[in-house]
Amino acid sequence: MIYKLSLIEVAEKIKKRELSSVEVTKVCLERIEKSDLNAFNHIARENALVSAKNADKMLKKGEFAPLLGVPVAVKDNICTEDMPTTCSSKMMQKYLPPYSATVYKKLKKAGAIIIGKTNMDEFAMGTSNTTSYTGRVLNPIDKSRVPGGSSGGSAAAVGGQLVYAALGTDTGGSIRQPSAFCGVVGFKPTYGVVSRYGIFALGSSFDQAGPITRTVEDNALMLNCISGYDDMDSTSQNIKYPDYLSALKGDVKGLKIGVPKEYYNVDIDEGGRDTANKAIELFKKAGAETVEVSLPDLEASLSVYYILACAEASSNLAMFDGIKYGFRAQNYEDLLDLYVATRTEGFGDEVKRRILFGNYVLSADNYQSYYIKALKARTVIKENYKKAFEKCDIIIGPTSPCTAYKFDSKLSFRCSFMSDIYTSSVNIAGLPAISVPFGKDKEGLPYGLQIIAPPLCEQRIYNAAKFVQDGEA
Ligand code: GLN
């Protein structure tokens, strides 16, 4: 089955010309068009087929690129000049950007066939992909359940075997949590490893784009293609970028694994903790050591994250006023009313809540007691990680306190905010982290194991994740 192959397998077959890119692209297009997961906001049928034909021509001439001819998708907050970019918001319904994001250009340069734009929570705010203007996304493992969010469309598209890989973005967990819920591998790189140029920001000081794939190897290959210094992004890391794929030895002997004691105080589904413990046992058997570490402000990190991310979001979304971009209300009396009507009609409820909250914490009366305090706490949270990493090489634990829950279930409220408990502090500190599938709950739903490392240690994460993946198999 062509669609069941991994990205590396299909790329290899295309390279050897055992499969043509057109053939593979058609299979993906048909699967996407027949799918009821609602994972896509836009399907680029014609462009994808033209690119696939070109890829086949290049292959015939003996040319090579790492993703040549392979269909992949990108989240709908990544600017693409040949496709609408909507952030799943009414505010941007027909927005066609005048330029493309660096990650998009890089994927194309690597030869990928971009098959479409994936559905997401509106402006990347959420954990269940239910806030999208184009409707909710279904979990490919059980359609009565949420796929996670905000990159739910990307995770569902990869898990549902509609594409070989997809890009997501992660401000507080939006790549890792949906990857855990859909049983796929999701990676959030160190802040600055992947250019943010041309990606709609939720929280500019937290956001990173990263790959969602079916295997760890595929993920490392994708990161090879999208990482790198970009002078269009002032926060881009100007370093020598390694070959992430070459790090995948799966040898973990002597590795020091940190287990934060605070992880055990979180109200978590017991099965999740048991599976994380099983993974730790597996590491120990292979010669790794475990050490107890402490992340004392784990609970506080949720408040810090929501204060800072909402403050940044309220500022980033101020540009939508009905004049310059996207949607404009039809009925208004004067300029002020145009702003109000446009923003009232254009934004969904969750976005409005966050704009209100963000403006509240930034207002003159509250700035010192919320915003400045949260910035100080951010420094403390970073320090906590630094101290923990003096004792260990990686930190391991569950990605999320629960598995994919049913739409409208009682769990959804608790889970939607608690969902970020393990993931958001990683963005606060700008660290790299992966979610790799490991184990299943009683109902057969996958758990994700999160592996965190110090800044720029993505190779260490990939290597440990490969060990987990192979141990799981
Ligand atoms: N769930 C978090 C939120 O709703 C994270 C979102 C994200 O990473 N984009 O803000």
Tab-separated table of C-alpha atoms and ligand atoms in Angstrom:
chain	number	residue	atom	x	y	z
A	1	MET	CA	0.000	0.000	0.000
A	2	ILE	CA	1.600	3.228	-1.164
A	3	TYR	CA	-0.033	5.398	1.512
A	4	LYS	CA	1.210	3.192	4.344
A	5	LEU	CA	4.882	3.704	3.541
A	6	SER	CA	6.953	6.024	5.704
A	7	LEU	CA	8.242	9.279	4.211
A	8	ILE	CA	11.765	7.880	3.897
A	9	GLU	CA	10.476	4.678	2.267
A	10	VAL	CA	8.364	6.519	-0.281
A	11	ALA	CA	11.160	9.017	-1.028
A	12	GLU	CA	13.507	6.093	-1.667
A	13	LYS	CA	11.053	4.383	-4.021
A	14	ILE	CA	10.480	7.625	-5.910
A	15	LYS	CA	14.226	8.200	-6.123
A	16	LYS	CA	14.758	4.708	-7.539
A	17	ARG	CA	11.826	5.376	-9.866
A	18	GLU	CA	9.929	2.343	-8.623
A	19	LEU	CA	7.074	4.768	-8.006
A	20	SER	CA	6.406	8.026	-9.796
A	21	SER	CA	5.687	11.187	-7.861
A	22	VAL	CA	2.499	11.671	-9.899
A	23	GLU	CA	1.264	8.233	-8.873
A	24	VAL	CA	1.997	8.850	-5.180
A	25	THR	CA	0.518	12.360	-5.265
A	26	LYS	CA	-2.693	11.038	-6.859
A	27	VAL	CA	-3.043	8.423	-4.126
A	28	CYS	CA	-2.713	11.110	-1.433
A	29	LEU	CA	-5.115	13.466	-3.216
A	30	GLU	CA	-7.745	10.746	-3.504
A	31	ARG	CA	-7.382	9.803	0.136
A	32	ILE	CA	-7.683	13.447	1.208
A	33	GLU	CA	-10.710	14.064	-1.004
A	34	LYS	CA	-12.489	10.962	0.307
A	35	SER	CA	-11.555	11.538	3.933
A	36	ASP	CA	-14.160	12.800	6.419
A	37	LEU	CA	-11.591	13.937	9.005
A	38	ASN	CA	-11.841	17.586	7.868
A	39	ALA	CA	-8.061	17.786	8.203
A	40	PHE	CA	-7.614	20.194	5.280
A	41	ASN	CA	-8.684	23.796	4.729
A	42	HIS	CA	-7.322	23.846	1.204
A	43	ILE	CA	-6.337	21.093	-1.217
A	44	ALA	CA	-3.898	22.148	-3.928
A	45	ARG	CA	-4.830	19.455	-6.467
A	46	GLU	CA	-3.644	21.161	-9.640
A	47	ASN	CA	-0.460	22.710	-8.286
A	48	ALA	CA	0.474	19.458	-6.588
A	49	LEU	CA	0.086	17.494	-9.811
A	50	VAL	CA	2.142	20.023	-11.790
A	51	SER	CA	4.896	19.878	-9.157
A	52	ALA	CA	4.755	16.069	-9.153
A	53	LYS	CA	5.198	15.991	-12.947
A	54	ASN	CA	8.201	18.309	-12.591
A	55	ALA	CA	9.650	16.104	-9.885
A	56	ASP	CA	9.370	13.078	-12.160
A	57	LYS	CA	11.137	15.000	-14.932
A	58	MET	CA	13.943	15.982	-12.563
A	59	LEU	CA	14.329	12.373	-11.442
A	60	LYS	CA	14.544	11.246	-15.019
A	61	LYS	CA	17.431	13.664	-15.493
A	62	GLY	CA	19.130	12.178	-12.414
A	63	GLU	CA	18.583	15.236	-10.212
A	64	PHE	CA	18.150	14.813	-6.473
A	65	ALA	CA	16.631	16.554	-3.454
A	66	PRO	CA	15.854	14.900	-0.096
A	67	LEU	CA	12.048	15.145	-0.356
A	68	LEU	CA	11.839	15.043	-4.123
A	69	GLY	CA	8.340	14.072	-5.227
A	70	VAL	CA	6.942	13.379	-1.729
A	71	PRO	CA	3.530	14.869	-0.804
A	72	VAL	CA	3.459	16.800	2.476
A	73	ALA	CA	1.104	19.386	3.992
A	74	VAL	CA	1.540	22.612	5.930
A	75	LYS	CA	-0.547	24.168	8.682
A	76	ASP	CA	-2.818	26.976	7.576
A	77	ASN	CA	-0.995	29.683	9.542
A	78	ILE	CA	2.065	29.348	7.284
A	79	CYS	CA	2.045	31.919	4.470
A	80	THR	CA	1.902	30.437	0.979
A	81	GLU	CA	1.700	32.826	-1.961
A	82	ASP	CA	-0.019	30.257	-4.169
A	83	MET	CA	-2.645	29.129	-1.640
A	84	PRO	CA	-4.956	30.965	0.760
A	85	THR	CA	-3.691	31.259	4.341
A	86	THR	CA	-6.592	31.527	6.762
A	87	CYS	CA	-5.483	30.494	10.266
A	88	SER	CA	-8.915	28.788	10.301
A	89	SER	CA	-10.477	32.185	11.006
A	90	LYS	CA	-13.311	34.037	9.346
A	91	MET	CA	-11.053	37.077	9.689
A	92	MET	CA	-8.743	35.703	6.988
A	93	GLN	CA	-11.095	33.618	4.895
A	94	LYS	CA	-9.872	34.650	1.471
A	95	TYR	CA	-6.445	35.957	2.386
A	96	LEU	CA	-3.803	35.227	-0.248
A	97	PRO	CA	-0.394	36.281	1.132
A	98	PRO	CA	1.902	38.318	-1.134
A	99	TYR	CA	4.895	36.242	-0.001
A	100	SER	CA	5.727	32.778	1.341
A	101	ALA	CA	7.115	31.687	4.691
A	102	THR	CA	10.746	30.561	4.786
A	103	VAL	CA	9.707	27.041	5.885
A	104	TYR	CA	7.428	26.744	2.876
A	105	LYS	CA	10.200	27.806	0.502
A	106	LYS	CA	12.579	25.393	2.174
A	107	LEU	CA	10.179	22.469	1.804
A	108	LYS	CA	9.757	23.269	-1.876
A	109	LYS	CA	13.497	23.585	-2.326
A	110	ALA	CA	13.847	20.129	-0.755
A	111	GLY	CA	11.584	18.853	-3.527
A	112	ALA	CA	8.401	18.268	-1.497
A	113	ILE	CA	4.999	18.362	-3.186
A	114	ILE	CA	2.831	20.635	-1.062
A	115	ILE	CA	-0.553	19.073	-1.230
A	116	GLY	CA	-2.523	21.544	0.862
A	117	LYS	CA	-3.100	23.534	4.020
A	118	THR	CA	-4.201	21.819	7.193
A	119	ASN	CA	-7.027	22.788	9.505
A	120	MET	CA	-6.163	24.132	12.962
A	121	ASP	CA	-7.643	25.837	15.999
A	122	GLU	CA	-8.427	29.444	15.107
A	123	PHE	CA	-5.144	31.405	15.227
A	124	ALA	CA	-3.563	28.338	16.900
A	125	MET	CA	-5.504	28.874	20.121
A	126	GLY	CA	-6.690	25.612	21.565
A	127	THR	CA	-5.996	21.993	22.347
A	128	SER	CA	-8.793	20.142	20.585
A	129	ASN	CA	-9.132	21.651	17.104
A	130	THR	CA	-12.719	22.599	17.838
A	131	THR	CA	-12.302	26.385	17.502
A	132	SER	CA	-11.737	26.348	13.732
A	133	TYR	CA	-14.014	28.462	11.547
A	134	THR	CA	-14.007	25.600	9.027
A	135	GLY	CA	-15.260	23.101	11.596
A	136	ARG	CA	-13.720	20.568	13.909
A	137	VAL	CA	-11.179	17.942	12.890
A	138	LEU	CA	-11.810	14.283	13.783
A	139	ASN	CA	-9.252	11.954	15.320
A	140	PRO	CA	-8.288	9.302	12.725
A	141	ILE	CA	-8.055	6.584	15.399
A	142	ASP	CA	-11.577	7.172	16.713
A	143	LYS	CA	-13.722	9.740	14.950
A	144	SER	CA	-15.817	10.432	18.042
A	145	ARG	CA	-12.718	11.952	19.658
A	146	VAL	CA	-10.717	15.157	19.347
A	147	PRO	CA	-7.432	15.050	17.411
A	148	GLY	CA	-5.787	17.492	19.838
A	149	GLY	CA	-4.712	20.977	18.873
A	150	SER	CA	-3.906	23.408	17.694
A	151	SER	CA	-2.129	21.535	14.870
A	152	GLY	CA	-4.961	18.961	14.836
A	153	GLY	CA	-5.322	18.962	11.048
A	154	SER	CA	-1.619	18.229	10.545
A	155	ALA	CA	-1.596	15.417	13.137
A	156	ALA	CA	-4.831	13.883	11.778
A	157	ALA	CA	-3.539	14.088	8.182
A	158	VAL	CA	-0.337	12.242	9.096
A	159	GLY	CA	-1.995	9.749	11.474
A	160	GLY	CA	-4.837	9.150	9.013
A	161	GLN	CA	-2.239	8.355	6.327
A	162	LEU	CA	-3.364	11.153	4.041
A	163	VAL	CA	0.175	12.588	3.725
A	164	TYR	CA	3.663	11.455	4.697
A	165	ALA	CA	4.457	14.466	6.861
A	166	ALA	CA	3.031	17.833	7.813
A	167	LEU	CA	4.273	20.992	9.473
A	168	GLY	CA	2.677	22.207	12.664
A	169	THR	CA	3.435	25.121	14.955
A	170	ASP	CA	3.863	24.950	18.710
A	171	THR	CA	3.425	27.843	21.156
A	172	GLY	CA	2.625	25.804	24.252
A	173	GLY	CA	2.236	22.245	22.985
A	174	SER	CA	0.421	22.466	19.669
A	175	ILE	CA	2.697	20.074	17.809
A	176	ARG	CA	3.324	17.589	20.623
A	177	GLN	CA	-0.161	17.210	22.125
A	178	PRO	CA	-2.053	16.499	18.848
A	179	SER	CA	0.776	14.163	17.836
A	180	ALA	CA	0.263	12.271	21.103
A	181	PHE	CA	-3.519	12.116	20.539
A	182	CYS	CA	-3.158	10.871	16.941
A	183	GLY	CA	-0.332	8.394	17.591
A	184	VAL	CA	2.345	10.173	15.546
A	185	VAL	CA	5.741	11.788	16.149
A	186	GLY	CA	5.777	15.568	16.705
A	187	PHE	CA	8.839	17.724	17.301
A	188	LYS	CA	9.162	21.257	18.610
A	189	PRO	CA	12.705	22.489	17.969
A	190	THR	CA	14.758	24.900	20.098
A	191	TYR	CA	13.485	28.467	19.724
A	192	GLY	CA	15.237	29.936	16.690
A	193	VAL	CA	16.167	26.688	14.912
A	194	VAL	CA	13.301	27.015	12.421
A	195	SER	CA	12.563	30.420	10.890
A	196	ARG	CA	9.298	32.070	11.941
A	197	TYR	CA	9.347	34.412	8.929
A	198	GLY	CA	5.951	34.277	7.244
A	199	ILE	CA	4.206	32.315	9.982
A	200	PHE	CA	1.267	34.005	11.725
A	201	ALA	CA	2.369	34.512	15.303
A	202	LEU	CA	0.368	33.506	18.346
A	203	GLY	CA	3.057	34.196	20.944
A	204	SER	CA	6.123	35.446	19.082
A	205	SER	CA	8.534	34.606	21.903
A	206	PHE	CA	7.201	31.020	22.156
A	207	ASP	CA	6.324	29.891	18.614
A	208	GLN	CA	8.283	27.326	16.659
A	209	ALA	CA	7.272	25.361	13.586
A	210	GLY	CA	8.206	21.703	13.443
A	211	PRO	CA	7.523	18.394	11.708
A	212	ILE	CA	4.773	15.866	12.407
A	213	THR	CA	5.562	12.451	10.949
A	214	ARG	CA	4.903	8.740	11.353
A	215	THR	CA	8.468	7.826	12.351
A	216	VAL	CA	11.375	9.437	14.199
A	217	GLU	CA	13.608	9.022	11.130
A	218	ASP	CA	11.102	10.880	8.931
A	219	ASN	CA	10.962	13.632	11.510
A	220	ALA	CA	14.733	14.115	11.574
A	221	LEU	CA	14.802	14.261	7.780
A	222	MET	CA	12.081	16.919	7.750
A	223	LEU	CA	13.953	18.990	10.347
A	224	ASN	CA	17.070	18.769	8.183
A	225	CYS	CA	15.038	20.387	5.406
A	226	ILE	CA	13.332	23.185	7.373
A	227	SER	CA	15.944	24.240	9.960
A	228	GLY	CA	18.681	26.815	9.391
A	229	TYR	CA	19.630	30.432	9.861
A	230	ASP	CA	17.370	32.988	8.213
A	231	ASP	CA	18.220	36.663	8.188
A	232	MET	CA	14.522	37.449	7.760
A	233	ASP	CA	13.947	36.293	11.364
A	234	SER	CA	15.870	38.258	13.996
A	235	THR	CA	15.522	35.393	16.495
A	236	SER	CA	16.972	32.823	14.107
A	237	GLN	CA	19.958	30.870	15.509
A	238	ASN	CA	23.133	31.565	13.592
A	239	ILE	CA	24.878	28.241	14.277
A	240	LYS	CA	26.262	25.342	12.306
A	241	TYR	CA	23.267	23.065	11.751
A	242	PRO	CA	23.919	19.335	12.155
A	243	ASP	CA	22.510	16.449	10.145
A	244	TYR	CA	19.773	15.298	12.521
A	245	LEU	CA	19.288	12.014	10.713
A	246	SER	CA	22.877	10.928	11.314
A	247	ALA	CA	22.323	11.128	15.091
A	248	LEU	CA	19.874	8.240	15.110
A	249	LYS	CA	21.895	5.455	16.648
A	250	GLY	CA	19.321	4.390	19.238
A	251	ASP	CA	22.161	3.765	21.704
A	252	VAL	CA	21.262	5.136	25.134
A	253	LYS	CA	23.919	3.506	27.319
A	254	GLY	CA	25.130	5.918	30.003
A	255	LEU	CA	22.423	8.465	29.200
A	256	LYS	CA	21.156	10.251	32.321
A	257	ILE	CA	17.400	10.488	32.396
A	258	GLY	CA	15.775	13.092	34.574
A	259	VAL	CA	12.391	12.334	36.079
A	260	PRO	CA	10.846	15.450	37.632
A	261	LYS	CA	9.215	14.593	40.941
A	262	GLU	CA	6.504	17.205	40.326
A	263	TYR	CA	5.206	15.155	37.384
A	264	TYR	CA	3.793	12.786	40.004
A	265	ASN	CA	1.646	15.484	41.620
A	266	VAL	CA	-0.290	16.244	38.461
A	267	ASP	CA	-3.835	14.939	38.286
A	268	ILE	CA	-3.157	12.482	35.516
A	269	ASP	CA	-4.737	9.427	34.032
A	270	GLU	CA	-2.850	6.640	35.857
A	271	GLY	CA	-2.232	4.702	32.654
A	272	GLY	CA	-0.197	7.620	31.322
A	273	ARG	CA	2.085	7.558	34.306
A	274	ASP	CA	2.451	3.770	34.097
A	275	THR	CA	3.463	3.986	30.458
A	276	ALA	CA	6.008	6.721	31.169
A	277	ASN	CA	7.392	4.475	33.930
A	278	LYS	CA	7.554	1.562	31.506
A	279	ALA	CA	9.556	3.666	29.082
A	280	ILE	CA	11.947	4.619	31.869
A	281	GLU	CA	12.406	0.929	32.740
A	282	LEU	CA	13.220	0.240	29.098
A	283	PHE	CA	15.914	2.919	29.159
A	284	LYS	CA	17.365	1.476	32.353
A	285	LYS	CA	17.559	-1.998	30.849
A	286	ALA	CA	19.556	-0.567	27.969
A	287	GLY	CA	22.124	0.930	30.364
A	288	ALA	CA	20.692	4.413	30.955
A	289	GLU	CA	20.556	5.869	34.478
A	290	THR	CA	17.648	7.691	36.057
A	291	VAL	CA	17.939	10.670	38.369
A	292	GLU	CA	15.232	12.522	40.217
A	293	VAL	CA	15.125	16.187	39.263
A	294	SER	CA	12.871	19.026	40.297
A	295	LEU	CA	10.812	21.482	38.262
A	296	PRO	CA	9.281	23.309	41.232
A	297	ASP	CA	7.180	25.770	39.239
A	298	LEU	CA	5.461	23.308	36.952
A	299	GLU	CA	1.934	24.305	38.004
A	300	ALA	CA	2.759	28.010	37.799
A	301	SER	CA	4.028	27.575	34.269
A	302	LEU	CA	0.453	27.305	33.007
A	303	SER	CA	-0.409	30.742	34.412
A	304	VAL	CA	2.843	32.221	33.153
A	305	TYR	CA	2.209	30.747	29.710
A	306	TYR	CA	-1.359	32.017	29.422
A	307	ILE	CA	-0.488	35.517	30.692
A	308	LEU	CA	2.450	35.977	28.325
A	309	ALA	CA	1.008	34.147	25.306
A	310	CYS	CA	-2.289	36.065	25.531
A	311	ALA	CA	-0.452	39.374	25.968
A	312	GLU	CA	1.579	38.679	22.848
A	313	ALA	CA	-1.469	37.394	20.940
A	314	SER	CA	-3.546	40.471	21.750
A	315	SER	CA	-0.765	42.610	20.371
A	316	ASN	CA	-0.158	40.427	17.294
A	317	LEU	CA	-3.872	40.383	16.416
A	318	ALA	CA	-4.247	44.163	16.681
A	319	MET	CA	-3.437	44.404	12.977
A	320	PHE	CA	-6.819	42.934	12.037
A	321	ASP	CA	-8.888	46.074	11.865
A	322	GLY	CA	-10.818	45.569	8.631
A	323	ILE	CA	-8.604	48.034	6.760
A	324	LYS	CA	-5.399	46.257	5.852
A	325	TYR	CA	-6.046	42.520	5.964
A	326	GLY	CA	-8.797	40.032	5.352
A	327	PHE	CA	-12.393	40.353	6.420
A	328	ARG	CA	-14.258	43.660	6.675
A	329	ALA	CA	-17.741	44.025	8.217
A	330	GLN	CA	-20.428	45.205	5.804
A	331	ASN	CA	-22.442	47.438	8.124
A	332	TYR	CA	-20.820	50.200	10.133
A	333	GLU	CA	-21.321	53.853	10.876
A	334	ASP	CA	-17.885	55.366	11.256
A	335	LEU	CA	-14.249	54.311	11.468
A	336	LEU	CA	-14.379	53.203	15.089
A	337	ASP	CA	-17.525	51.226	14.398
A	338	LEU	CA	-15.812	49.572	11.421
A	339	TYR	CA	-13.050	48.315	13.725
A	340	VAL	CA	-15.534	47.091	16.315
A	341	ALA	CA	-17.894	45.415	13.834
A	342	THR	CA	-15.047	43.761	11.939
A	343	ARG	CA	-13.419	42.336	15.054
A	344	THR	CA	-16.771	41.304	16.554
A	345	GLU	CA	-17.824	39.397	13.446
A	346	GLY	CA	-14.397	38.217	12.323
A	347	PHE	CA	-12.990	36.574	15.456
A	348	GLY	CA	-14.373	33.489	17.190
A	349	ASP	CA	-15.100	33.291	20.937
A	350	GLU	CA	-11.784	31.795	22.067
A	351	VAL	CA	-9.819	34.430	20.170
A	352	LYS	CA	-11.924	37.216	21.685
A	353	ARG	CA	-11.441	35.798	25.187
A	354	ARG	CA	-7.696	35.808	24.730
A	355	ILE	CA	-7.572	39.310	23.267
A	356	LEU	CA	-9.554	40.557	26.259
A	357	PHE	CA	-7.339	38.697	28.701
A	358	GLY	CA	-4.158	39.835	26.931
A	359	ASN	CA	-5.247	43.462	26.988
A	360	TYR	CA	-6.225	43.128	30.626
A	361	VAL	CA	-2.778	41.909	31.720
A	362	LEU	CA	-1.110	44.612	29.629
A	363	SER	CA	-3.300	47.476	30.816
A	364	ALA	CA	-1.709	50.247	32.896
A	365	ASP	CA	-3.351	49.046	36.129
A	366	ASN	CA	-2.343	45.406	35.786
A	367	TYR	CA	0.903	45.488	33.870
A	368	GLN	CA	3.138	45.268	36.954
A	369	SER	CA	1.098	42.689	38.827
A	370	TYR	CA	0.564	40.270	35.915
A	371	TYR	CA	2.716	40.866	32.854
A	372	ILE	CA	5.950	41.908	34.584
A	373	LYS	CA	5.490	39.259	37.268
A	374	ALA	CA	5.010	36.572	34.607
A	375	LEU	CA	8.168	37.727	32.821
A	376	LYS	CA	10.088	37.347	36.083
A	377	ALA	CA	8.582	33.906	36.625
A	378	ARG	CA	9.666	33.004	33.096
A	379	THR	CA	13.287	33.603	34.118
A	380	VAL	CA	12.796	31.371	37.166
A	381	ILE	CA	11.277	28.574	35.059
A	382	LYS	CA	14.225	28.750	32.657
A	383	GLU	CA	16.613	28.548	35.622
A	384	ASN	CA	14.749	25.506	36.984
A	385	TYR	CA	15.373	23.667	33.721
A	386	LYS	CA	18.994	24.749	33.689
A	387	LYS	CA	19.480	23.332	37.177
A	388	ALA	CA	17.688	20.110	36.261
A	389	PHE	CA	19.920	19.661	33.211
A	390	GLU	CA	23.015	19.939	35.392
A	391	LYS	CA	21.990	16.514	36.694
A	392	CYS	CA	20.647	14.829	33.558
A	393	ASP	CA	20.845	14.702	29.749
A	394	ILE	CA	17.143	14.449	28.947
A	395	ILE	CA	13.869	14.736	30.846
A	396	ILE	CA	11.150	12.202	30.249
A	397	GLY	CA	7.451	12.115	31.063
A	398	PRO	CA	3.994	12.030	29.532
A	399	THR	CA	3.178	14.550	26.786
A	400	SER	CA	-0.349	15.103	28.040
A	401	PRO	CA	-2.234	14.190	31.243
A	402	CYS	CA	-4.868	12.330	29.193
A	403	THR	CA	-5.422	10.535	25.908
A	404	ALA	CA	-7.753	11.820	23.151
A	405	TYR	CA	-11.141	12.533	24.739
A	406	LYS	CA	-14.606	12.507	23.197
A	407	PHE	CA	-16.026	15.693	21.715
A	408	ASP	CA	-18.048	17.480	24.419
A	409	SER	CA	-16.940	15.045	27.109
A	410	LYS	CA	-16.664	16.179	30.732
A	411	LEU	CA	-12.935	15.724	30.444
A	412	SER	CA	-12.696	18.331	27.776
A	413	PHE	CA	-12.637	21.376	30.023
A	414	ARG	CA	-10.130	20.010	32.534
A	415	CYS	CA	-8.078	18.445	29.805
A	416	SER	CA	-8.086	21.412	27.499
A	417	PHE	CA	-6.245	23.660	29.938
A	418	MET	CA	-4.410	20.964	31.871
A	419	SER	CA	-3.274	19.514	28.552
A	420	ASP	CA	-0.483	22.053	28.410
A	421	ILE	CA	0.929	21.283	31.850
A	422	TYR	CA	3.850	19.218	30.561
A	423	THR	CA	4.386	21.075	27.314
A	424	SER	CA	4.024	24.838	27.916
A	425	SER	CA	7.037	25.270	30.225
A	426	VAL	CA	9.193	23.864	27.418
A	427	ASN	CA	8.184	26.837	25.227
A	428	ILE	CA	8.603	29.239	28.139
A	429	ALA	CA	12.234	28.102	28.301
A	430	GLY	CA	12.667	27.824	24.504
A	431	LEU	CA	13.776	24.180	24.729
A	432	PRO	CA	13.474	21.384	22.154
A	433	ALA	CA	11.059	18.483	22.846
A	434	ILE	CA	9.453	15.592	21.026
A	435	SER	CA	6.322	13.541	21.534
A	436	VAL	CA	6.787	9.947	20.463
A	437	PRO	CA	4.003	7.335	20.667
A	438	PHE	CA	4.499	4.831	23.466
A	439	GLY	CA	1.836	2.488	24.799
A	440	LYS	CA	-1.958	2.597	24.643
A	441	ASP	CA	-4.749	3.050	27.159
A	442	LYS	CA	-7.538	0.524	27.861
A	443	GLU	CA	-9.483	1.767	24.877
A	444	GLY	CA	-6.563	1.426	22.524
A	445	LEU	CA	-5.781	5.143	22.341
A	446	PRO	CA	-2.106	6.077	22.088
A	447	TYR	CA	-0.041	7.771	24.780
A	448	GLY	CA	2.702	10.186	23.877
A	449	LEU	CA	6.033	10.222	25.677
A	450	GLN	CA	7.695	13.621	25.854
A	451	ILE	CA	11.483	13.890	25.735
A	452	ILE	CA	12.992	17.298	26.563
A	453	ALA	CA	16.657	18.337	26.238
A	454	PRO	CA	18.777	21.483	26.754
A	455	PRO	CA	18.823	24.107	23.966
A	456	LEU	CA	20.166	22.887	20.607
A	457	CYS	CA	20.354	19.246	21.732
A	458	GLU	CA	17.842	18.052	19.153
A	459	GLN	CA	20.131	15.187	18.132
A	460	ARG	CA	20.059	13.812	21.666
A	461	ILE	CA	16.258	13.861	21.589
A	462	TYR	CA	16.007	12.143	18.220
A	463	ASN	CA	18.393	9.440	19.325
A	464	ALA	CA	16.430	8.724	22.522
A	465	ALA	CA	13.141	8.869	20.611
A	466	LYS	CA	14.386	6.305	18.145
A	467	PHE	CA	15.223	4.039	21.062
A	468	VAL	CA	11.646	4.459	22.376
A	469	GLN	CA	10.140	3.865	18.951
A	470	ASP	CA	12.167	0.703	18.393
A	471	GLY	CA	11.406	-0.539	21.917
A	472	GLU	CA	7.710	-0.013	21.281
A	473	ALA	CA	7.761	-1.989	18.033
B	1	GLN	N1	-2.956	24.776	23.913
B	1	GLN	C1	-2.161	25.941	23.976
B	1	GLN	C2	-3.041	27.154	23.787
B	1	GLN	O1	-4.186	26.975	23.594
B	1	GLN	C3	-1.073	25.884	22.991
B	1	GLN	C4	-1.412	26.400	21.660
B	1	GLN	C5	-0.258	26.334	20.727
B	1	GLN	O2	0.774	25.732	21.027
B	1	GLN	N2	-0.412	26.971	19.583
B	1	GLN	O3	-2.588	28.261	23.829
